Amino acid sequence: MHRLDGHRALVTGAGSGIGRATALRLLDEGATVVGADVSADGLAATATQAKERGTGERFSVLTLDIGSEESVVEGVRSATATLGGLDSVVNAAGILRASHTEQTSLELWNQIIGVNLTGTFLVVREALPALLANPRSTIVNFSSTSAAFAHPYMAAYAASKGGIQSFTHAIALEYGGKGVRAVSVAPGSIKSGITDATGGYVPADADWSLFAKLSPVLPTELESGGAGMGDPDAVAGVIAMLVSEDGAFITGTEIRIDGGTHA
């Protein structure tokens, strides 16, 4: 399926997990993609996979720290120049840290909000001029099931993702009349670099029974921290639909992709 021939996309967080799966899926469907990530090694691994799939000639890498305004300003400008414009931006980059809320330092809170929420804002802000140059374009932001359903020890992360969800609604209304669509995806129980690292962040004295509601009802073949997880490709497929003409009447909403975890 080549729904995205000629499509130009910037995907942040493309060095691992769902961001990598998304970049590869968009390439498979014909898009030209700049994959951005703070990890040069991760991007190199994604580029290797793209070459193995025969799509490497349409993939460029960009080392980018979404927590830095200067890095985002320079990076989005570079990506736009490389692609000759932008048709979509996928903001998959983010971090997760977990702690007891009463033990969460302001520094940690600001780090999570700064990367996840402010970083998403910065990429969108810098990409909008290029997106508005097209009659139709798309922004896909990454929320999380934690924005609407309780995830223990993740108050700062949940707040950042709830903020992204609200931010997405606002820009969908503000720019819809100018041809820009904005949608959030809300993954849950999807294997990624974040989920693989979560066990190391959860407090040592955590009450693991609080995680009982965070398991998918659909069968899974992958695990992360001993819990059943969905494949990142499940999210990548939805994103490919959203940025294609198949998603042309979808904006100002969020799509939960969690295998029925919160059914």
PDB file of C-alpha atoms in Angstrom:
ATOM      1  CA  MET A   1       0.000   0.000   0.000  1.00  0.00           C
ATOM      2  CA  HIS A   2       1.483   3.327  -1.077  1.00  0.00           C
ATOM      3  CA  ARG A   3      -0.903   5.893   0.369  1.00  0.00           C
ATOM      4  CA  LEU A   4       1.937   8.292   1.068  1.00  0.00           C
ATOM      5  CA  ASP A   5       3.829   8.640  -2.189  1.00  0.00           C
ATOM      6  CA  GLY A   6       5.347  12.122  -2.243  1.00  0.00           C
ATOM      7  CA  HIS A   7       4.469  12.732   1.408  1.00  0.00           C
ATOM      8  CA  ARG A   8       7.076  14.549   3.541  1.00  0.00           C
ATOM      9  CA  ALA A   9       7.136  13.715   7.252  1.00  0.00           C
ATOM     10  CA  LEU A  10       9.153  14.616  10.331  1.00  0.00           C
ATOM     11  CA  VAL A  11       9.006  11.955  13.040  1.00  0.00           C
ATOM     12  CA  THR A  12      10.538  12.686  16.447  1.00  0.00           C
ATOM     13  CA  GLY A  13      11.537   9.837  18.723  1.00  0.00           C
ATOM     14  CA  ALA A  14      12.460   7.817  15.643  1.00  0.00           C
ATOM     15  CA  GLY A  15      15.438   6.180  17.335  1.00  0.00           C
ATOM     16  CA  SER A  16      13.412   3.528  19.150  1.00  0.00           C
ATOM     17  CA  GLY A  17      10.029   2.035  19.960  1.00  0.00           C
ATOM     18  CA  ILE A  18       6.879   3.512  18.481  1.00  0.00           C
ATOM     19  CA  GLY A  19       8.733   6.403  16.838  1.00  0.00           C
ATOM     20  CA  ARG A  20      10.985   3.974  14.976  1.00  0.00           C
ATOM     21  CA  ALA A  21       8.040   1.790  13.968  1.00  0.00           C
ATOM     22  CA  THR A  22       6.207   4.883  12.714  1.00  0.00           C
ATOM     23  CA  ALA A  23       9.116   6.135  10.639  1.00  0.00           C
ATOM     24  CA  LEU A  24       9.525   2.706   9.051  1.00  0.00           C
ATOM     25  CA  ARG A  25       5.789   2.370   8.350  1.00  0.00           C
ATOM     26  CA  LEU A  26       5.576   5.783   6.690  1.00  0.00           C
ATOM     27  CA  LEU A  27       8.580   4.875   4.553  1.00  0.00           C
ATOM     28  CA  ASP A  28       6.962   1.568   3.596  1.00  0.00           C
ATOM     29  CA  GLU A  29       3.906   3.502   2.403  1.00  0.00           C
ATOM     30  CA  GLY A  30       5.961   5.769   0.174  1.00  0.00           C
ATOM     31  CA  ALA A  31       6.752   8.791   2.342  1.00  0.00           C
ATOM     32  CA  THR A  32      10.068  10.599   2.570  1.00  0.00           C
ATOM     33  CA  VAL A  33      10.943  10.876   6.255  1.00  0.00           C
ATOM     34  CA  VAL A  34      13.333  12.762   8.482  1.00  0.00           C
ATOM     35  CA  GLY A  35      13.702  10.784  11.694  1.00  0.00           C
ATOM     36  CA  ALA A  36      14.761  12.857  14.695  1.00  0.00           C
ATOM     37  CA  ASP A  37      15.956  11.667  18.077  1.00  0.00           C
ATOM     38  CA  VAL A  38      18.323  12.618  20.861  1.00  0.00           C
ATOM     39  CA  SER A  39      20.092   9.271  20.333  1.00  0.00           C
ATOM     40  CA  ALA A  40      22.370   9.144  17.302  1.00  0.00           C
ATOM     41  CA  ASP A  41      22.900   5.418  17.862  1.00  0.00           C
ATOM     42  CA  GLY A  42      19.164   4.806  17.873  1.00  0.00           C
ATOM     43  CA  LEU A  43      18.750   6.721  14.634  1.00  0.00           C
ATOM     44  CA  ALA A  44      21.567   4.728  13.049  1.00  0.00           C
ATOM     45  CA  ALA A  45      19.766   1.507  13.945  1.00  0.00           C
ATOM     46  CA  THR A  46      16.538   2.830  12.415  1.00  0.00           C
ATOM     47  CA  ALA A  47      18.424   3.821   9.264  1.00  0.00           C
ATOM     48  CA  THR A  48      19.874   0.319   9.032  1.00  0.00           C
ATOM     49  CA  GLN A  49      16.387  -1.190   9.222  1.00  0.00           C
ATOM     50  CA  ALA A  50      15.146   1.208   6.553  1.00  0.00           C
ATOM     51  CA  LYS A  51      17.966   0.127   4.245  1.00  0.00           C
ATOM     52  CA  GLU A  52      17.136  -3.526   4.864  1.00  0.00           C
ATOM     53  CA  ARG A  53      13.528  -2.804   3.847  1.00  0.00           C
ATOM     54  CA  GLY A  54      14.618  -1.016   0.679  1.00  0.00           C
ATOM     55  CA  THR A  55      13.451   2.418   1.823  1.00  0.00           C
ATOM     56  CA  GLY A  56      16.725   3.859   3.085  1.00  0.00           C
ATOM     57  CA  GLU A  57      17.102   6.326   0.228  1.00  0.00           C
ATOM     58  CA  ARG A  58      14.018   8.191   1.484  1.00  0.00           C
ATOM     59  CA  PHE A  59      15.153   8.343   5.117  1.00  0.00           C
ATOM     60  CA  SER A  60      17.331  11.037   6.685  1.00  0.00           C
ATOM     61  CA  VAL A  61      18.384  11.318  10.304  1.00  0.00           C
ATOM     62  CA  LEU A  62      18.503  14.358  12.552  1.00  0.00           C
ATOM     63  CA  THR A  63      19.925  14.465  16.062  1.00  0.00           C
ATOM     64  CA  LEU A  64      17.435  16.589  17.989  1.00  0.00           C
ATOM     65  CA  ASP A  65      16.763  17.317  21.665  1.00  0.00           C
ATOM     66  CA  ILE A  66      13.130  18.397  22.002  1.00  0.00           C
ATOM     67  CA  GLY A  67      13.906  19.653  25.498  1.00  0.00           C
ATOM     68  CA  SER A  68      16.047  22.420  23.983  1.00  0.00           C
ATOM     69  CA  GLU A  69      14.408  25.324  22.166  1.00  0.00           C
ATOM     70  CA  GLU A  70      17.572  26.034  20.203  1.00  0.00           C
ATOM     71  CA  SER A  71      17.847  22.409  19.094  1.00  0.00           C
ATOM     72  CA  VAL A  72      14.208  22.345  17.982  1.00  0.00           C
ATOM     73  CA  VAL A  73      14.400  25.638  16.082  1.00  0.00           C
ATOM     74  CA  GLU A  74      17.504  24.538  14.199  1.00  0.00           C
ATOM     75  CA  GLY A  75      16.330  20.954  13.777  1.00  0.00           C
ATOM     76  CA  VAL A  76      12.889  21.670  12.332  1.00  0.00           C
ATOM     77  CA  ARG A  77      14.411  24.219   9.969  1.00  0.00           C
ATOM     78  CA  SER A  78      16.925  21.608   8.825  1.00  0.00           C
ATOM     79  CA  ALA A  79      14.268  18.903   8.415  1.00  0.00           C
ATOM     80  CA  THR A  80      12.052  21.221   6.376  1.00  0.00           C
ATOM     81  CA  ALA A  81      14.956  22.118   4.106  1.00  0.00           C
ATOM     82  CA  THR A  82      15.920  18.473   3.666  1.00  0.00           C
ATOM     83  CA  LEU A  83      12.367  17.491   2.741  1.00  0.00           C
ATOM     84  CA  GLY A  84      11.573  20.596   0.728  1.00  0.00           C
ATOM     85  CA  GLY A  85       8.568  21.266   2.959  1.00  0.00           C
ATOM     86  CA  LEU A  86       6.429  19.369   5.467  1.00  0.00           C
ATOM     87  CA  ASP A  87       3.170  17.481   5.073  1.00  0.00           C
ATOM     88  CA  SER A  88       3.062  15.955   8.537  1.00  0.00           C
ATOM     89  CA  VAL A  89       4.774  16.025  11.905  1.00  0.00           C
ATOM     90  CA  VAL A  90       4.617  13.092  14.313  1.00  0.00           C
ATOM     91  CA  ASN A  91       5.688  13.976  17.863  1.00  0.00           C
ATOM     92  CA  ALA A  92       6.616  10.588  19.286  1.00  0.00           C
ATOM     93  CA  ALA A  93       9.593  11.729  21.402  1.00  0.00           C
ATOM     94  CA  GLY A  94       9.120  11.730  25.150  1.00  0.00           C
ATOM     95  CA  ILE A  95      10.348  10.465  28.492  1.00  0.00           C
ATOM     96  CA  LEU A  96       8.800   8.655  31.438  1.00  0.00           C
ATOM     97  CA  ARG A  97       9.942   8.896  35.037  1.00  0.00           C
ATOM     98  CA  ALA A  98       8.060   7.481  38.019  1.00  0.00           C
ATOM     99  CA  SER A  99       8.148   8.368  41.702  1.00  0.00           C
ATOM    100  CA  HIS A 100       5.960   8.824  44.750  1.00  0.00           C
ATOM    101  CA  THR A 101       4.314  12.183  44.174  1.00  0.00           C
ATOM    102  CA  GLU A 102       5.282  13.501  47.617  1.00  0.00           C
ATOM    103  CA  GLN A 103       8.897  12.660  46.783  1.00  0.00           C
ATOM    104  CA  THR A 104       8.891  14.209  43.305  1.00  0.00           C
ATOM    105  CA  SER A 105      11.305  17.105  43.093  1.00  0.00           C
ATOM    106  CA  LEU A 106      10.469  20.246  41.178  1.00  0.00           C
ATOM    107  CA  GLU A 107      13.479  19.488  38.983  1.00  0.00           C
ATOM    108  CA  LEU A 108      12.045  16.102  37.994  1.00  0.00           C
ATOM    109  CA  TRP A 109       8.553  17.543  37.452  1.00  0.00           C
ATOM    110  CA  ASN A 110       9.959  20.293  35.222  1.00  0.00           C
ATOM    111  CA  GLN A 111      12.080  17.815  33.281  1.00  0.00           C
ATOM    112  CA  ILE A 112       9.083  15.635  32.410  1.00  0.00           C
ATOM    113  CA  ILE A 113       6.828  18.580  31.558  1.00  0.00           C
ATOM    114  CA  GLY A 114       9.658  20.289  29.685  1.00  0.00           C
ATOM    115  CA  VAL A 115      10.442  17.349  27.421  1.00  0.00           C
ATOM    116  CA  ASN A 116       6.975  15.914  26.865  1.00  0.00           C
ATOM    117  CA  LEU A 117       4.664  18.912  26.821  1.00  0.00           C
ATOM    118  CA  THR A 118       6.910  21.880  26.089  1.00  0.00           C
ATOM    119  CA  GLY A 119       8.944  19.835  23.616  1.00  0.00           C
ATOM    120  CA  THR A 120       5.794  18.919  21.697  1.00  0.00           C
ATOM    121  CA  PHE A 121       4.754  22.579  21.667  1.00  0.00           C
ATOM    122  CA  LEU A 122       8.140  23.683  20.364  1.00  0.00           C
ATOM    123  CA  VAL A 123       8.160  21.198  17.490  1.00  0.00           C
ATOM    124  CA  VAL A 124       4.598  22.128  16.515  1.00  0.00           C
ATOM    125  CA  ARG A 125       5.325  25.853  16.735  1.00  0.00           C
ATOM    126  CA  GLU A 126       8.371  25.590  14.516  1.00  0.00           C
ATOM    127  CA  ALA A 127       6.682  23.240  12.025  1.00  0.00           C
ATOM    128  CA  LEU A 128       3.466  25.233  11.583  1.00  0.00           C
ATOM    129  CA  PRO A 129       4.739  27.703   8.961  1.00  0.00           C
ATOM    130  CA  ALA A 130       5.760  24.830   6.678  1.00  0.00           C
ATOM    131  CA  LEU A 131       2.560  22.898   7.374  1.00  0.00           C
ATOM    132  CA  LEU A 132       0.433  25.977   6.650  1.00  0.00           C
ATOM    133  CA  ALA A 133       2.119  26.334   3.262  1.00  0.00           C
ATOM    134  CA  ASN A 134       0.146  23.258   2.149  1.00  0.00           C
ATOM    135  CA  PRO A 135      -3.601  23.069   1.466  1.00  0.00           C
ATOM    136  CA  ARG A 136      -3.751  20.033   3.793  1.00  0.00           C
ATOM    137  CA  SER A 137      -1.348  18.794   6.446  1.00  0.00           C
ATOM    138  CA  THR A 138      -1.352  16.844   9.699  1.00  0.00           C
ATOM    139  CA  ILE A 139       0.052  16.997  13.221  1.00  0.00           C
ATOM    140  CA  VAL A 140       0.039  13.790  15.271  1.00  0.00           C
ATOM    141  CA  ASN A 141       0.905  14.254  18.936  1.00  0.00           C
ATOM    142  CA  PHE A 142       1.525  11.525  21.477  1.00  0.00           C
ATOM    143  CA  SER A 143      -0.733  11.513  24.495  1.00  0.00           C
ATOM    144  CA  SER A 144      -1.104   8.349  26.592  1.00  0.00           C
ATOM    145  CA  THR A 145      -3.780   6.338  28.325  1.00  0.00           C
ATOM    146  CA  SER A 146      -2.377   7.920  31.493  1.00  0.00           C
ATOM    147  CA  ALA A 147      -4.041  11.194  30.439  1.00  0.00           C
ATOM    148  CA  ALA A 148      -7.479   9.746  31.162  1.00  0.00           C
ATOM    149  CA  PHE A 149      -6.903   6.655  33.331  1.00  0.00           C
ATOM    150  CA  ALA A 150      -4.966   6.380  36.595  1.00  0.00           C
ATOM    151  CA  HIS A 151      -1.337   5.261  36.333  1.00  0.00           C
ATOM    152  CA  PRO A 152       0.335   5.020  39.756  1.00  0.00           C
ATOM    153  CA  TYR A 153       3.564   6.896  40.481  1.00  0.00           C
ATOM    154  CA  MET A 154       3.303   8.753  37.174  1.00  0.00           C
ATOM    155  CA  ALA A 155       1.551  11.993  38.119  1.00  0.00           C
ATOM    156  CA  ALA A 156       4.000  14.239  36.265  1.00  0.00           C
ATOM    157  CA  TYR A 157       3.987  12.025  33.179  1.00  0.00           C
ATOM    158  CA  ALA A 158       0.177  11.873  33.198  1.00  0.00           C
ATOM    159  CA  ALA A 159      -0.035  15.652  33.561  1.00  0.00           C
ATOM    160  CA  SER A 160       2.288  16.137  30.599  1.00  0.00           C
ATOM    161  CA  LYS A 161       0.215  13.806  28.438  1.00  0.00           C
ATOM    162  CA  GLY A 162      -3.061  15.405  29.513  1.00  0.00           C
ATOM    163  CA  GLY A 163      -1.565  18.744  28.543  1.00  0.00           C
ATOM    164  CA  ILE A 164      -0.637  17.403  25.125  1.00  0.00           C
ATOM    165  CA  GLN A 165      -4.186  16.202  24.636  1.00  0.00           C
ATOM    166  CA  SER A 166      -5.638  19.630  25.487  1.00  0.00           C
ATOM    167  CA  PHE A 167      -3.012  21.389  23.383  1.00  0.00           C
ATOM    168  CA  THR A 168      -3.963  19.203  20.414  1.00  0.00           C
ATOM    169  CA  HIS A 169      -7.649  20.116  20.722  1.00  0.00           C
ATOM    170  CA  ALA A 170      -6.750  23.817  20.774  1.00  0.00           C
ATOM    171  CA  ILE A 171      -4.565  23.775  17.677  1.00  0.00           C
ATOM    172  CA  ALA A 172      -7.063  21.591  15.806  1.00  0.00           C
ATOM    173  CA  LEU A 173      -9.655  24.338  16.177  1.00  0.00           C
ATOM    174  CA  GLU A 174      -7.223  27.198  15.598  1.00  0.00           C
ATOM    175  CA  TYR A 175      -5.789  25.838  12.353  1.00  0.00           C
ATOM    176  CA  GLY A 176      -8.505  23.538  10.996  1.00  0.00           C
ATOM    177  CA  GLY A 177      -9.871  26.215   8.698  1.00  0.00           C
ATOM    178  CA  LYS A 178      -6.396  26.569   7.203  1.00  0.00           C
ATOM    179  CA  GLY A 179      -6.151  22.889   6.320  1.00  0.00           C
ATOM    180  CA  VAL A 180      -4.104  21.619   9.262  1.00  0.00           C
ATOM    181  CA  ARG A 181      -5.471  18.611  11.133  1.00  0.00           C
ATOM    182  CA  ALA A 182      -4.270  17.787  14.678  1.00  0.00           C
ATOM    183  CA  VAL A 183      -4.855  14.449  16.379  1.00  0.00           C
ATOM    184  CA  SER A 184      -3.492  12.732  19.478  1.00  0.00           C
ATOM    185  CA  VAL A 185      -2.790   9.037  19.722  1.00  0.00           C
ATOM    186  CA  ALA A 186      -2.984   7.569  23.217  1.00  0.00           C
ATOM    187  CA  PRO A 187      -1.003   4.335  23.356  1.00  0.00           C
ATOM    188  CA  GLY A 188      -1.244   1.992  26.301  1.00  0.00           C
ATOM    189  CA  SER A 189       0.311  -1.427  26.892  1.00  0.00           C
ATOM    190  CA  ILE A 190       2.565  -0.959  23.850  1.00  0.00           C
ATOM    191  CA  LYS A 191       6.135  -2.212  24.060  1.00  0.00           C
ATOM    192  CA  SER A 192       8.617   0.642  23.680  1.00  0.00           C
ATOM    193  CA  GLY A 193      11.822   2.027  25.063  1.00  0.00           C
ATOM    194  CA  ILE A 194       9.751   3.807  27.703  1.00  0.00           C
ATOM    195  CA  THR A 195       7.913   0.683  28.876  1.00  0.00           C
ATOM    196  CA  ASP A 196      11.121  -1.361  28.900  1.00  0.00           C
ATOM    197  CA  ALA A 197      12.684   1.211  31.223  1.00  0.00           C
ATOM    198  CA  THR A 198       9.648   1.750  33.467  1.00  0.00           C
ATOM    199  CA  GLY A 199      10.564  -0.990  35.933  1.00  0.00           C
ATOM    200  CA  GLY A 200      13.784   0.827  36.730  1.00  0.00           C
ATOM    201  CA  TYR A 201      11.914   4.030  37.548  1.00  0.00           C
ATOM    202  CA  VAL A 202       9.087   2.653  39.672  1.00  0.00           C
ATOM    203  CA  PRO A 203       9.825   3.125  43.392  1.00  0.00           C
ATOM    204  CA  ALA A 204      11.333   0.109  45.096  1.00  0.00           C
ATOM    205  CA  ASP A 205       8.455   0.029  47.587  1.00  0.00           C
ATOM    206  CA  ALA A 206       5.767   0.343  44.908  1.00  0.00           C
ATOM    207  CA  ASP A 207       2.450  -1.414  45.400  1.00  0.00           C
ATOM    208  CA  TRP A 208       2.354  -3.525  42.253  1.00  0.00           C
ATOM    209  CA  SER A 209      -1.293  -4.397  42.795  1.00  0.00           C
ATOM    210  CA  LEU A 210      -2.064  -0.854  41.619  1.00  0.00           C
ATOM    211  CA  PHE A 211      -0.977  -1.896  38.139  1.00  0.00           C
ATOM    212  CA  ALA A 212      -3.588  -4.651  37.942  1.00  0.00           C
ATOM    213  CA  LYS A 213      -5.845  -2.557  35.701  1.00  0.00           C
ATOM    214  CA  LEU A 214      -3.088  -1.862  33.200  1.00  0.00           C
ATOM    215  CA  SER A 215      -3.163  -5.090  31.195  1.00  0.00           C
ATOM    216  CA  PRO A 216      -4.613  -5.548  27.707  1.00  0.00           C
ATOM    217  CA  VAL A 217      -7.564  -7.878  27.201  1.00  0.00           C
ATOM    218  CA  LEU A 218      -6.417  -8.842  23.702  1.00  0.00           C
ATOM    219  CA  PRO A 219      -3.771 -11.594  23.428  1.00  0.00           C
ATOM    220  CA  THR A 220      -0.206 -10.316  23.122  1.00  0.00           C
ATOM    221  CA  GLU A 221       3.056 -11.924  22.084  1.00  0.00           C
ATOM    222  CA  LEU A 222       5.390  -9.292  23.521  1.00  0.00           C
ATOM    223  CA  GLU A 223       6.301  -8.476  27.109  1.00  0.00           C
ATOM    224  CA  SER A 224       7.843  -5.560  28.949  1.00  0.00           C
ATOM    225  CA  GLY A 225       8.656  -5.890  32.625  1.00  0.00           C
ATOM    226  CA  GLY A 226       6.735  -9.182  32.692  1.00  0.00           C
ATOM    227  CA  ALA A 227       3.509  -7.576  31.425  1.00  0.00           C
ATOM    228  CA  GLY A 228       1.841  -8.344  28.114  1.00  0.00           C
ATOM    229  CA  MET A 229       2.407  -5.634  25.534  1.00  0.00           C
ATOM    230  CA  GLY A 230       1.265  -4.802  22.024  1.00  0.00           C
ATOM    231  CA  ASP A 231       3.580  -4.323  19.070  1.00  0.00           C
ATOM    232  CA  PRO A 232       4.631  -0.734  18.236  1.00  0.00           C
ATOM    233  CA  ASP A 233       3.470  -1.458  14.688  1.00  0.00           C
ATOM    234  CA  ALA A 234      -0.113  -1.338  15.992  1.00  0.00           C
ATOM    235  CA  VAL A 235       0.324   2.361  16.685  1.00  0.00           C
ATOM    236  CA  ALA A 236       2.379   3.026  13.561  1.00  0.00           C
ATOM    237  CA  GLY A 237      -0.445   1.706  11.390  1.00  0.00           C
ATOM    238  CA  VAL A 238      -2.928   4.104  12.949  1.00  0.00           C
ATOM    239  CA  ILE A 239      -0.554   7.024  12.436  1.00  0.00           C
ATOM    240  CA  ALA A 240      -0.059   6.096   8.781  1.00  0.00           C
ATOM    241  CA  MET A 241      -3.826   6.211   8.368  1.00  0.00           C
ATOM    242  CA  LEU A 242      -4.095   9.556  10.144  1.00  0.00           C
ATOM    243  CA  VAL A 243      -1.543  11.347   7.966  1.00  0.00           C
ATOM    244  CA  SER A 244      -2.973   9.842   4.767  1.00  0.00           C
ATOM    245  CA  GLU A 245      -6.154  10.799   2.941  1.00  0.00           C
ATOM    246  CA  ASP A 246      -7.895   7.993   4.841  1.00  0.00           C
ATOM    247  CA  GLY A 247      -7.726  10.264   7.888  1.00  0.00           C
ATOM    248  CA  ALA A 248      -8.832  13.386   6.062  1.00  0.00           C
ATOM    249  CA  PHE A 249     -11.930  13.983   8.225  1.00  0.00           C
ATOM    250  CA  ILE A 250     -10.306  13.263  11.596  1.00  0.00           C
ATOM    251  CA  THR A 251      -9.113  16.158  13.742  1.00  0.00           C
ATOM    252  CA  GLY A 252      -9.374  17.511  17.261  1.00  0.00           C
ATOM    253  CA  THR A 253      -9.643  14.129  18.921  1.00  0.00           C
ATOM    254  CA  GLU A 254      -7.585  11.346  20.442  1.00  0.00           C
ATOM    255  CA  ILE A 255      -7.399   7.695  19.451  1.00  0.00           C
ATOM    256  CA  ARG A 256      -6.709   5.179  22.216  1.00  0.00           C
ATOM    257  CA  ILE A 257      -4.618   2.171  21.171  1.00  0.00           C
ATOM    258  CA  ASP A 258      -4.297  -0.149  24.157  1.00  0.00           C
ATOM    259  CA  GLY A 259      -5.583  -3.612  23.325  1.00  0.00           C
ATOM    260  CA  GLY A 260      -8.626  -3.047  25.488  1.00  0.00           C
ATOM    261  CA  THR A 261      -6.649  -2.253  28.640  1.00  0.00           C
ATOM    262  CA  HIS A 262      -9.205   0.425  29.478  1.00  0.00           C
ATOM    263  CA  ALA A 263     -12.236  -1.112  27.770  1.00  0.00           C
TER     264      ALA A 263
END
